[in-house]
Amino acid sequence: MPASIEDPGVLLEVRNLKKYFPIRKGLLRKVVGHIKAVDDVSFEIRKGETLGLVGESGCGKTTASRTAIRLYDPTDGAVLFRSHANGSGDGEVYDLATLPLRDMKPLRREIAMVFQDPINSLNPRMSVSDIVREPLRVHGLDLGRETDEEVQGLLSAVGLRPEHMERYPHEFSGGQRQRIGIARALALRPSLILLDEPVSALDVSIQAQTLNLLQDLQEEFDLTYLFVAHDLSVVEHISDRVAVMYVGRMVEVAPKRELYTNPRHPYTEALLSASPKPDPRNPTVRIPLIGQVPDPSNPPSGCYFHPRCQYAEDICRTETPPLMTIGEDHASACHFADKLELQGMQ
Amino acid sequence: MATATLDSEVLLDIRDLQVHFDVRRGTVRALEGVNFTIRKSKTLGVIGESGSGKSVTARAIMQLLAKNGSIVSGEMLYNRQRDDSGDSELIDIAQQPSDSQLMRDLRGGEIAMIFQEPMSSLTPVYTAGLHIGESIQLHLKPRQTVGDQMAKAIARQNRIPREEARQIAVEMLDKVGIPRPEERVVSYPHELSGGQRQRVMIAIALSCGPKLLIADEPTTALDVTTQAQINDLMLDLQEEFGMAIMYITHDLGVIAEMAEDIAVMYLGRIVEQGTTDAIFYNPQHPYTRALLRSIPRIGQTEGSRLEVIEGMVPDPFSIPTGCSFNNRCPDVMPGVCDARMPELLIAGDGQRAACLLHDPDTMQEVTRARVH
């Protein structure tokens, strides 16, 4: 299907993406409802940028990002991806959501993923060399000896030594394992990498090393990142733009500076105020969030955030606010985005 | 023997604590002389990376070390207040066998602990009420208000009756902010959310009115908004119950909000201890400084790279000689730091730091050597 992205600078455009998981009950496993893990989410990732995706656990950030690269089949919506495989200027645009799976395979070379848990995402029976060359083998690019050099190059790019090639994952520390995972993601020279909580399992000092490495690699290999995380300070550090999700929906998207200093959605405001600041003399004034994240199989009416929102009015209980552009490059899904004076961070 | 005396403000004084673990490859010196004090009704934050010995310290205080671990030397002086007489007695926890009656009374009663993983520290076959009730029945003495016959039966067992324990459990659940505690008291852990489970853990820990609450990474598994709720709750309850908290975490943001005092650990030692203000604004140990510089801070990282601590925490069998941080230290003095072990010395704003840069004798020698 011919698809197009208007802006030539956009690498991936997600339009009205939905992913529902059925809830089955009874002897016949009848579908009795759906968990709307991702419910009408739209966003775009521009070439060379890092888009941070934040939200609490269960908000659908992992599902949204995995559906966007077709690790899950979407329930509805479109995912337009600009492929540069043929080397032609603006590249060709494919809709990943509807593409037959056999046509997906060549595109997978351009999209890679790094997982959160560096222990469980590496096969303990494979040597580092095998782990890193596996993507090449799968795509028929493993040329034996020549590939050895390639693998060595990848390992040194992520700061591992050539003698590490024949070792096994258990011989490495958490930070080094994450580097192996990053080297594997780079093996096919992708243009887009989905990083799902890549540093949350790491120690503070290792976290800084890994974040710096990711920034260096982005420059060296001309990469675009979709960075999923819950730590707002990490996301702020690495991202160009940040998107906030709540119960399967996108509530706010803006360039990071703008989002952190001038949030336009009450949930973003609350999230920022909950984030602990390493500055004991200037503690943040917390906006208390009462109660819990609603159950995505039975979300509240209207705006999903209204039961916890201190600014909620009648309209919030009845009407669902769409994600609207409210400023330059700034979108918010709040009825009162223009009227509220929300507190950001200095 | 505990012949020493403690300042009446001090609840727990740890002196030169050493804990070793026997493993197949040899002996792991998990704690190599840990020194710190916890003040009454105050919060001591303990920070450090994995393997620094934070959790081992907590478990040593509880006398809950794994079988292959042992307290080799050192003192853990606990200032025990007698509620009835107001007198206090000094107990060296390090000398108490894990299964002694005294330890059983202290553990879970006066010294309570909450863990990182609320799911795995609650048993799936007990309801929230039973969890809390168990602790109450073990530690609290029955009140005098029950009927005669009951009183006799109870006196024999010296236990609070089940129904009363359930009542206290409901009160506790209400205190920790669980909605509809009457219904929740019969909920099993799997029916509760992560934040609620941690609230139940806190309810168990506080049900017997502890003097010291050890919180080992209590919010690491939780979301930011839930983390904020739990931390606020702990601060509120501290005000209400007046217990001291030993708050273990690797998150510098959390510690800044929670603690009055901070101890920084690296490879089984305290490298710096002082007030939160001193540690954050005038750190004296190179490790503390590096740690503070390596974290991303909102609004301060525009286009910049993070400063990193080179290398990684060495494994327990190849700890460098001398100061154990010397192989990663930006201010290392070759020939000095790898030869000598620094002691905790007063530095900066009244905190103590274990770094040879603060040792006047060493520094004199270094300057003299440079001149020659």
XYZ file of C-alpha atoms in Angstrom:
718
model
C 0.000 0.000 0.000
C 1.473 3.349 -0.935
C 1.812 5.474 2.119
C 3.443 8.793 2.680
C 4.785 10.966 5.412
C 4.476 14.634 4.600
C 7.491 15.835 6.526
C 10.699 14.414 4.992
C 12.444 14.769 8.361
C 10.164 12.233 10.015
C 11.411 8.657 10.293
C 8.441 7.031 11.984
C 4.910 8.282 12.213
C 2.377 6.530 14.377
C -1.231 7.375 13.628
C -4.165 6.461 15.878
C -2.453 3.302 17.009
C -4.529 0.870 19.064
C -3.562 -2.347 20.733
C -6.260 -4.226 22.633
C -5.596 -7.457 24.449
C -8.668 -9.657 24.818
C -9.785 -10.801 28.270
C -11.019 -14.376 27.979
C -13.199 -16.137 30.484
C -15.073 -19.395 30.906
C -14.847 -22.815 29.339
C -14.970 -21.582 25.768
C -12.494 -18.794 26.472
C -15.074 -16.311 25.350
C -13.840 -12.771 24.970
C -15.538 -10.792 27.702
C -13.717 -7.518 27.321
C -10.538 -5.838 26.236
C -7.567 -4.321 27.940
C -6.980 -1.188 25.972
C -3.230 -1.137 26.456
C -2.742 1.402 23.708
C -5.760 3.464 22.820
C -5.546 5.848 19.914
C -1.955 6.968 20.233
C -0.294 9.202 17.654
C 3.255 10.475 17.606
C 6.169 10.930 15.274
C 9.899 10.420 15.575
C 12.165 12.647 13.544
C 15.337 11.430 11.988
C 18.311 11.682 14.329
C 16.339 12.672 17.404
C 15.616 10.920 20.668
C 11.990 10.728 21.649
C 11.519 9.929 25.321
C 8.378 8.043 26.275
C 7.466 8.209 29.958
C 4.658 7.060 32.182
C 3.969 4.810 35.142
C 3.976 1.043 34.918
C 0.920 -0.212 33.115
C 0.432 3.014 31.169
C 1.148 1.229 27.895
C 4.503 2.748 27.054
C 6.155 -0.601 26.401
C 3.170 -1.923 24.447
C 2.951 1.278 22.413
C 6.623 1.219 21.514
C 6.652 -2.487 20.679
C 3.514 -2.184 18.588
C 5.105 0.744 16.775
C 7.878 -1.528 15.536
C 5.486 -4.407 14.889
C 6.658 -6.688 17.631
C 2.944 -6.854 18.400
C 0.279 -6.727 15.704
C -1.695 -3.547 16.146
C -5.464 -3.719 16.596
C -5.916 -0.608 14.509
C -4.012 2.377 13.238
C -1.042 3.032 11.016
C 2.709 3.028 11.569
C 4.523 4.762 8.746
C 8.218 4.041 8.556
C 10.660 5.648 6.159
C 13.056 3.012 4.884
C 16.417 4.070 3.511
C 17.438 0.556 2.510
C 17.576 1.419 -1.181
C 19.682 4.456 -0.594
C 17.283 6.757 -2.410
C 17.137 10.291 -0.997
C 13.939 10.536 1.024
C 13.550 6.785 1.211
C 10.420 4.722 0.781
C 7.572 4.793 3.242
C 5.909 1.607 4.445
C 2.961 1.085 6.736
C 4.319 -1.395 9.248
C 0.865 -1.960 10.686
C -0.493 -3.648 7.597
C 2.631 -4.950 5.889
C 2.633 -8.745 5.375
C 5.119 -10.316 7.769
C 7.431 -11.611 5.003
C 7.835 -8.041 3.783
C 8.633 -6.944 7.328
C 11.862 -8.915 7.490
C 14.024 -6.666 5.308
C 12.696 -3.665 7.228
C 13.679 -5.234 10.537
C 17.283 -4.623 9.584
C 16.601 -0.962 10.034
C 14.925 -1.253 13.423
C 16.602 -2.689 16.502
C 15.834 -3.008 20.150
C 17.670 -2.898 23.474
C 15.932 -4.463 26.447
C 15.776 -3.504 30.097
C 17.123 -6.604 31.714
C 20.592 -7.369 30.397
C 20.602 -10.757 32.120
C 17.447 -12.217 30.652
C 17.847 -10.741 27.198
C 21.131 -12.524 26.471
C 21.209 -16.269 25.842
C 23.470 -17.746 28.552
C 24.603 -20.536 26.206
C 25.835 -18.221 23.484
C 29.205 -16.528 23.480
C 29.335 -12.777 23.065
C 30.536 -13.197 19.522
C 27.564 -15.446 18.680
C 25.136 -13.072 20.355
C 26.355 -10.078 18.420
C 26.514 -11.861 15.066
C 23.160 -13.579 15.415
C 21.234 -10.739 13.743
C 23.716 -10.899 10.854
C 23.231 -14.642 10.558
C 19.457 -14.344 10.593
C 19.628 -11.892 7.723
C 22.129 -13.991 5.784
C 24.989 -11.560 6.307
C 27.306 -13.740 8.354
C 30.413 -14.201 6.230
C 32.514 -16.103 8.724
C 35.997 -14.625 9.128
C 35.087 -11.218 7.723
C 32.248 -10.970 10.166
C 34.673 -11.552 13.026
C 36.203 -8.188 12.282
C 32.783 -6.645 12.108
C 31.914 -8.072 15.508
C 35.180 -6.836 16.970
C 34.450 -3.399 15.604
C 31.005 -3.426 17.200
C 32.372 -4.554 20.539
C 35.006 -1.859 20.570
C 32.372 0.707 19.591
C 30.509 -0.136 22.802
C 33.689 -0.202 24.886
C 34.324 -3.938 25.147
C 37.654 -5.554 24.320
C 38.229 -8.096 21.519
C 39.195 -10.788 24.019
C 35.673 -10.601 25.379
C 34.356 -12.210 22.173
C 34.589 -15.786 23.299
C 33.233 -15.225 26.788
C 29.711 -15.897 27.985
C 27.185 -13.433 29.444
C 27.554 -14.626 33.033
C 31.191 -13.512 33.014
C 30.163 -9.884 32.660
C 28.789 -7.261 35.000
C 25.374 -5.698 34.464
C 26.765 -2.671 32.675
C 28.914 -4.771 30.357
C 25.976 -7.024 29.548
C 23.974 -4.014 28.569
C 26.842 -3.048 26.252
C 26.633 -6.477 24.632
C 22.922 -5.905 24.102
C 23.691 -2.541 22.517
C 26.366 -4.062 20.243
C 23.828 -6.642 19.084
C 21.312 -3.906 18.340
C 23.908 -2.089 16.233
C 24.943 -5.179 14.243
C 22.617 -4.554 11.292
C 23.308 -0.814 11.211
C 19.730 0.164 12.023
C 18.382 3.661 11.695
C 15.919 3.357 14.592
C 16.568 1.765 17.980
C 13.898 1.166 20.558
C 15.479 1.371 24.011
C 13.105 0.009 26.637
C 14.321 1.083 30.099
C 17.954 0.441 29.072
C 19.519 1.855 32.231
C 16.979 1.215 34.976
C 18.614 -2.042 36.057
C 22.063 -0.459 36.286
C 23.961 1.146 39.148
C 24.243 4.911 39.312
C 27.836 5.120 38.064
C 27.228 2.534 35.319
C 24.061 4.345 34.300
C 26.059 7.475 33.511
C 28.571 5.503 31.440
C 25.788 3.813 29.480
C 23.916 7.056 28.818
C 27.100 8.672 27.526
C 27.770 5.646 25.333
C 24.281 5.844 23.847
C 24.811 9.513 23.032
C 28.178 8.807 21.389
C 26.763 5.968 19.322
C 23.845 8.088 18.217
C 26.276 10.559 16.719
C 28.664 7.978 15.302
C 26.056 5.744 13.670
C 23.466 8.408 12.880
C 20.795 6.769 15.016
C 17.275 7.695 15.985
C 16.144 6.599 19.446
C 12.793 5.834 20.943
C 13.732 5.879 24.630
C 11.176 4.350 26.976
C 11.773 4.946 30.673
C 10.125 5.937 33.902
C 12.985 7.998 35.338
C 12.245 11.587 34.422
C 15.771 12.882 34.987
C 17.287 10.203 32.754
C 14.708 10.908 30.058
C 15.339 14.619 30.285
C 19.044 14.068 29.917
C 18.924 11.985 26.775
C 15.801 13.116 24.916
C 15.082 15.900 22.456
C 11.353 15.584 22.844
C 9.317 13.817 25.499
C 5.920 12.129 25.294
C 3.886 11.304 28.395
C 1.422 8.415 28.471
C -1.359 7.656 30.918
C -3.600 4.562 30.780
C -2.957 3.799 27.140
C -3.234 7.364 25.923
C -0.811 10.087 25.048
C -1.469 13.033 27.344
C 1.320 15.408 26.372
C 4.137 15.728 23.835
C 6.648 18.569 23.722
C 10.344 19.376 23.373
C 11.942 18.388 26.673
C 12.742 21.855 27.964
C 9.247 23.021 27.229
C 7.645 19.958 28.802
C 9.680 20.147 31.998
C 9.418 23.882 32.563
C 6.001 24.501 31.136
C 3.836 21.374 31.419
C 0.351 21.775 30.016
C -1.284 18.644 31.354
C -2.070 18.156 35.067
C -0.706 14.607 34.954
C 2.665 15.790 33.666
C 2.686 18.382 36.421
C 2.013 15.749 39.085
C 4.595 13.387 37.615
C 7.245 16.100 37.643
C 6.453 17.036 41.210
C 6.718 13.396 42.316
C 10.149 12.980 40.804
C 12.704 13.164 43.628
C 15.252 15.942 43.265
C 18.816 15.498 44.524
C 18.746 18.957 46.039
C 17.819 18.898 49.736
C 17.764 22.697 50.103
C 15.095 23.137 47.435
C 12.601 20.324 47.783
C 9.815 20.167 45.233
C 6.336 21.040 46.374
C 4.447 17.870 45.710
C 1.109 17.730 44.029
C -0.540 14.822 45.760
C -1.979 12.221 43.443
C -4.705 10.408 45.272
C -5.570 6.834 44.468
C -4.102 4.669 41.792
C -3.749 4.330 38.070
C -7.125 3.085 36.802
C -7.594 -0.415 35.446
C -7.146 -0.228 31.641
C -9.920 -2.802 31.119
C -12.357 -0.581 32.943
C -11.153 3.003 32.591
C -13.141 5.947 33.963
C -15.398 8.010 31.728
C -14.249 11.153 29.972
C -10.667 12.082 30.635
C -8.979 9.032 32.212
C -7.121 11.275 34.600
C -10.161 13.097 36.020
C -10.604 10.994 39.217
C -7.089 11.986 40.328
C -6.992 15.475 38.859
C -7.289 18.406 41.222
C -8.498 20.679 38.430
C -11.256 18.342 37.149
C -14.602 19.871 36.207
C -17.846 18.444 34.843
C -16.698 18.304 31.240
C -13.738 16.118 32.264
C -16.095 13.427 33.518
C -18.080 13.233 30.320
C -15.875 14.157 27.380
C -12.587 12.671 26.366
C -10.129 15.408 25.476
C -8.218 14.793 22.221
C -4.493 15.436 21.927
C -4.469 19.003 20.600
C -1.671 21.212 19.413
C -1.500 24.093 21.849
C 1.760 25.751 20.955
C 4.742 25.341 18.775
C 5.517 21.643 18.744
C 3.519 21.206 21.966
C 0.439 19.015 22.258
C -1.705 18.236 25.287
C -4.842 16.204 25.887
C -6.542 18.379 28.482
C -9.733 20.417 28.194
C -8.097 23.215 30.109
C -4.601 23.103 28.648
C -4.860 26.782 27.721
C -6.364 27.972 30.994
C -4.452 26.163 33.711
C -1.358 27.663 35.252
C 0.680 24.570 35.910
C 3.887 24.308 37.848
C 6.950 23.078 36.015
C 10.523 22.654 37.137
C 12.997 25.483 37.197
C 31.354 -6.409 76.224
C 29.515 -3.170 75.893
C 31.312 -1.090 78.413
C 31.004 2.042 76.332
C 28.335 4.616 76.927
C 26.209 6.297 74.356
C 24.990 9.813 73.985
C 21.307 9.723 74.971
C 20.399 11.061 71.534
C 21.947 8.042 69.837
C 19.793 4.995 69.212
C 22.266 2.733 67.467
C 26.008 3.037 67.238
C 27.829 0.728 64.862
C 31.545 0.460 65.511
C 34.036 -1.238 63.265
C 31.560 -3.862 62.107
C 33.075 -6.644 60.024
C 30.989 -9.280 58.322
C 32.447 -12.107 56.273
C 30.788 -14.693 54.076
C 32.295 -18.066 53.345
C 31.812 -19.053 49.737
C 33.402 -21.704 47.578
C 36.042 -19.335 46.240
C 37.079 -18.175 49.673
C 35.987 -15.495 52.087
C 34.043 -12.455 50.959
C 34.734 -9.531 53.240
C 31.337 -7.952 52.795
C 31.775 -5.399 55.568
C 35.257 -4.221 56.443
C 34.879 -1.971 59.420
C 31.607 -0.080 59.163
C 31.066 2.868 61.507
C 27.966 4.985 61.797
C 25.381 6.207 64.258
C 21.639 6.470 64.019
C 20.041 9.215 66.083
C 16.703 8.750 67.813
C 13.687 9.729 65.694
C 15.946 10.775 62.816
C 16.516 9.282 59.402
C 19.905 8.023 58.356
C 20.155 7.499 54.618
C 22.587 4.836 53.478
C 23.616 5.118 49.843
C 25.908 3.039 47.738
C 26.013 0.945 44.607
C 25.228 -2.740 44.469
C 27.789 -4.766 46.358
C 28.671 -1.916 48.684
C 27.253 -3.748 51.708
C 24.148 -1.674 52.415
C 21.807 -4.620 52.735
C 24.351 -6.760 54.603
C 24.602 -4.008 57.207
C 20.828 -3.989 57.580
C 20.697 -7.745 57.938
C 23.526 -7.732 60.461
C 21.563 -5.301 62.639
C 18.604 -7.662 62.472
C 20.864 -10.690 63.107
C 19.445 -12.110 59.901
C 22.626 -12.884 57.995
C 22.619 -15.915 55.741
C 24.078 -19.095 57.262
C 27.457 -18.660 55.609
C 27.803 -15.134 56.944
C 29.176 -14.157 60.321
C 29.899 -11.042 62.314
C 33.660 -11.273 62.718
C 34.196 -8.273 64.925
C 32.784 -4.939 65.903
C 29.976 -3.639 68.057
C 26.398 -2.691 67.378
C 25.346 -0.777 70.455
C 21.612 -0.399 70.789
C 20.252 2.050 73.307
C 17.216 0.245 74.655
C 14.667 2.334 76.451
C 12.547 0.646 79.086
C 9.050 1.969 78.576
C 7.933 1.410 82.168
C 10.879 2.807 84.111
C 12.379 5.234 81.619
C 15.788 3.696 82.194
C 17.887 2.686 79.304
C 20.202 -0.231 78.859
C 22.896 -0.761 76.301
C 22.753 -3.913 74.222
C 25.510 -5.022 71.886
C 23.522 -6.679 69.132
C 26.698 -8.160 67.684
C 26.983 -10.367 70.778
C 23.414 -11.659 70.705
C 22.825 -15.020 69.060
C 20.332 -14.788 66.239
C 17.883 -17.159 67.957
C 18.135 -15.716 71.460
C 14.973 -14.538 73.158
C 16.338 -11.018 73.279
C 16.945 -10.916 69.524
C 13.484 -12.337 68.909
C 11.976 -9.590 71.022
C 13.952 -6.878 69.284
C 13.558 -8.156 65.752
C 10.163 -7.208 64.384
C 9.317 -5.534 67.688
C 11.694 -2.689 68.445
C 13.653 -3.015 65.230
C 11.471 -3.585 62.198
C 12.392 -3.893 58.565
C 10.742 -3.402 55.212
C 12.152 -4.814 52.021
C 12.449 -3.864 48.398
C 10.195 -6.507 46.908
C 6.842 -6.315 48.656
C 5.607 -9.262 46.599
C 8.274 -11.698 47.675
C 8.418 -10.572 51.280
C 4.737 -11.250 51.907
C 3.590 -14.834 51.940
C 0.938 -15.449 49.281
C -1.144 -17.676 51.572
C -1.647 -15.097 54.356
C -4.087 -12.227 54.205
C -2.922 -8.711 55.002
C -4.641 -9.006 58.385
C -2.881 -12.270 59.256
C 0.479 -10.789 58.324
C 0.004 -7.864 60.659
C -1.699 -9.964 63.331
C 1.207 -12.421 63.445
C 3.604 -9.662 64.329
C 1.225 -8.181 66.902
C 0.618 -11.518 68.600
C 4.335 -12.197 68.779
C 5.394 -8.882 70.180
C 2.630 -6.960 71.905
C 1.460 -7.822 75.379
C -2.272 -8.113 75.943
C -4.141 -5.154 77.343
C -5.898 -5.480 80.662
C -9.386 -4.868 79.363
C -10.465 -8.395 78.484
C -12.870 -10.502 80.541
C -11.723 -12.686 83.454
C -11.760 -16.075 81.835
C -10.216 -14.764 78.687
C -7.614 -12.951 80.705
C -6.494 -16.171 82.326
C -6.261 -18.009 79.048
C -4.392 -15.165 77.496
C -2.086 -14.695 80.418
C -1.019 -18.278 79.978
C -0.037 -17.617 76.419
C 0.674 -13.976 76.993
C -0.809 -13.197 73.640
C -3.234 -10.708 72.265
C -6.365 -12.550 71.167
C -6.902 -12.964 67.476
C -9.944 -10.706 67.265
C -8.133 -7.856 68.962
C -5.107 -8.371 66.735
C -7.429 -8.095 63.747
C -8.799 -4.843 65.106
C -5.292 -3.430 65.438
C -4.511 -4.661 61.914
C -7.496 -2.723 60.584
C -6.341 0.387 62.427
C -2.859 -0.003 61.009
C -4.117 -0.449 57.453
C -6.123 2.710 57.919
C -3.024 4.531 59.202
C -0.962 3.544 56.174
C -3.645 4.922 53.899
C -5.269 1.813 52.499
C -8.854 2.602 51.537
C -11.638 0.443 53.057
C -9.332 -1.284 55.569
C -12.200 -3.444 56.865
C -12.385 -5.143 53.470
C -8.679 -5.076 52.726
C -7.736 -6.838 55.932
C -8.851 -10.115 54.355
C -7.121 -9.476 51.017
C -4.256 -11.667 49.881
C -1.068 -10.060 48.543
C -1.931 -10.837 44.920
C -5.121 -8.839 45.266
C -3.190 -5.711 46.184
C -1.234 -3.353 43.950
C 2.515 -2.852 44.393
C 2.040 0.344 46.350
C -0.592 -1.228 48.585
C 1.655 -4.210 49.284
C 4.397 -1.872 50.394
C 1.843 -0.117 52.602
C 0.966 -3.470 54.145
C 4.682 -4.084 54.752
C 4.901 -0.734 56.499
C 1.806 -1.582 58.544
C 3.414 -4.853 59.675
C 6.646 -3.089 60.543
C 4.950 -0.310 62.501
C 2.293 -2.408 64.227
C 4.528 -3.043 67.228
C 5.753 0.516 67.585
C 9.411 0.030 66.592
C 12.138 2.412 67.708
C 14.094 1.738 64.540
C 12.690 1.050 61.103
C 15.118 -0.325 58.561
C 13.862 0.353 55.050
C 15.914 -1.485 52.425
C 15.200 0.148 49.054
C 11.484 0.323 49.902
C 10.427 2.201 46.784
C 12.824 0.914 44.142
C 10.216 -1.420 42.650
C 7.523 1.278 42.618
C 6.508 4.009 40.203
C 7.493 7.619 40.847
C 4.062 8.741 41.949
C 3.656 5.696 44.219
C 7.193 6.222 45.477
C 6.297 9.773 46.432
C 3.197 8.528 48.286
C 5.120 5.856 50.218
C 7.951 8.209 51.151
C 5.522 10.896 52.300
C 3.703 8.255 54.319
C 6.921 7.169 56.007
C 7.733 10.759 56.938
C 4.226 11.271 58.349
C 4.382 8.077 60.364
C 7.834 8.959 61.635
C 6.363 12.159 63.012
C 3.505 10.262 64.601
C 5.424 7.281 66.032
C 8.792 8.934 66.543
C 10.871 6.037 65.243
C 14.308 6.369 63.711
C 14.644 5.222 60.101
C 17.626 3.690 58.401
C 16.773 4.310 54.758
C 18.821 2.307 52.281
C 18.716 3.356 48.665
C 20.853 3.992 45.608
C 18.686 6.941 44.564
C 20.265 10.269 45.499
C 17.032 12.123 44.805
C 15.083 10.009 47.280
C 17.748 10.290 49.949
C 17.796 14.085 49.615
C 14.113 14.170 50.496
C 14.117 11.566 53.242
C 17.256 11.756 55.329
C 18.720 14.069 57.957
C 22.045 12.241 57.907
C 23.704 10.277 55.143
C 26.279 7.504 55.148
C 27.940 6.738 51.815
C 29.138 3.154 51.393
C 31.670 1.730 48.993
C 32.919 -1.862 49.058
C 31.987 -2.658 52.622
C 33.107 0.582 54.176
C 31.585 3.908 55.050
C 33.532 6.420 52.991
C 31.669 9.463 54.223
C 29.051 10.274 56.808
C 27.524 13.619 57.628
C 24.386 15.712 57.477
C 22.417 15.616 54.249
C 23.283 19.226 53.617
C 27.008 18.643 54.035
C 27.026 15.536 51.849
C 25.117 17.225 49.013
C 26.698 20.663 49.059
C 30.160 20.052 50.432
C 31.100 16.430 49.790
C 34.611 15.589 50.941
C 35.234 12.098 49.602
C 36.076 11.783 45.893
C 33.584 8.924 45.570
C 30.730 11.003 46.974
C 31.678 13.871 44.684
C 31.846 11.617 41.638
C 28.538 10.005 42.506
C 26.826 13.372 42.819
C 28.242 14.528 39.507
C 27.320 11.374 37.630
C 23.541 11.615 38.079
C 21.415 13.405 35.535
C 19.657 16.390 37.094
C 16.571 17.923 35.621
C 17.286 21.315 34.123
C 21.048 21.122 34.476
C 22.066 18.809 31.724
C 21.369 20.856 28.619
C 23.508 19.384 25.879
C 26.076 18.161 28.331
C 27.573 14.787 28.953
C 27.450 13.142 32.314
C 30.640 12.868 34.270
C 31.368 9.249 34.895
C 33.230 7.238 37.468
C 35.672 5.237 35.393
C 35.656 1.470 35.597
C 33.303 -0.503 37.750
C 32.953 -1.774 41.295
C 35.625 -4.490 41.598
C 34.498 -7.991 42.430
C 34.902 -8.993 46.077
C 37.998 -11.102 45.401
C 40.025 -8.392 43.726
C 39.556 -5.416 45.993
C 42.518 -3.076 45.535
C 44.985 -2.648 48.365
C 45.008 0.533 50.376
C 41.962 2.702 49.816
C 39.530 0.465 47.928
C 38.435 3.344 45.688
C 41.966 4.156 44.513
C 41.675 2.417 41.128
C 38.699 4.592 40.121
C 39.527 7.755 42.008
C 40.123 10.958 40.009
C 42.270 12.382 42.833
C 44.371 9.271 43.408
C 47.910 9.798 44.749
C 50.011 6.962 43.318
C 52.168 5.235 45.871
C 50.085 6.615 48.709
C 46.456 5.633 48.185
C 47.301 2.074 47.163
C 49.505 1.590 50.189
C 47.513 3.028 53.055
C 44.039 2.547 54.400
C 42.282 5.826 55.157
C 40.406 6.266 58.417
C 37.218 8.260 58.866
C 38.401 11.769 59.699
C 36.582 15.013 60.332
C 36.430 17.086 57.169
C 34.351 19.760 55.473
C 31.188 20.793 57.328
C 31.695 18.513 60.285
C 31.202 15.287 58.374
C 33.646 12.430 58.426
C 35.379 11.197 55.305
C 37.701 8.243 54.777
C 40.169 9.763 52.364
C 43.899 10.306 52.716
C 43.492 13.794 51.282
C 42.066 14.693 54.674
C 44.823 13.008 56.643
C 47.272 15.775 57.648
C 50.156 13.344 58.276
C 49.861 11.745 54.882
C 49.529 15.071 53.144
C 52.616 16.416 54.907
C 54.619 13.461 53.697
C 53.292 13.877 50.183
C 54.254 17.547 50.068
C 57.653 16.783 51.502
C 58.217 14.063 48.910
C 57.219 16.485 46.143
C 59.650 19.121 47.325
C 62.547 16.673 47.220
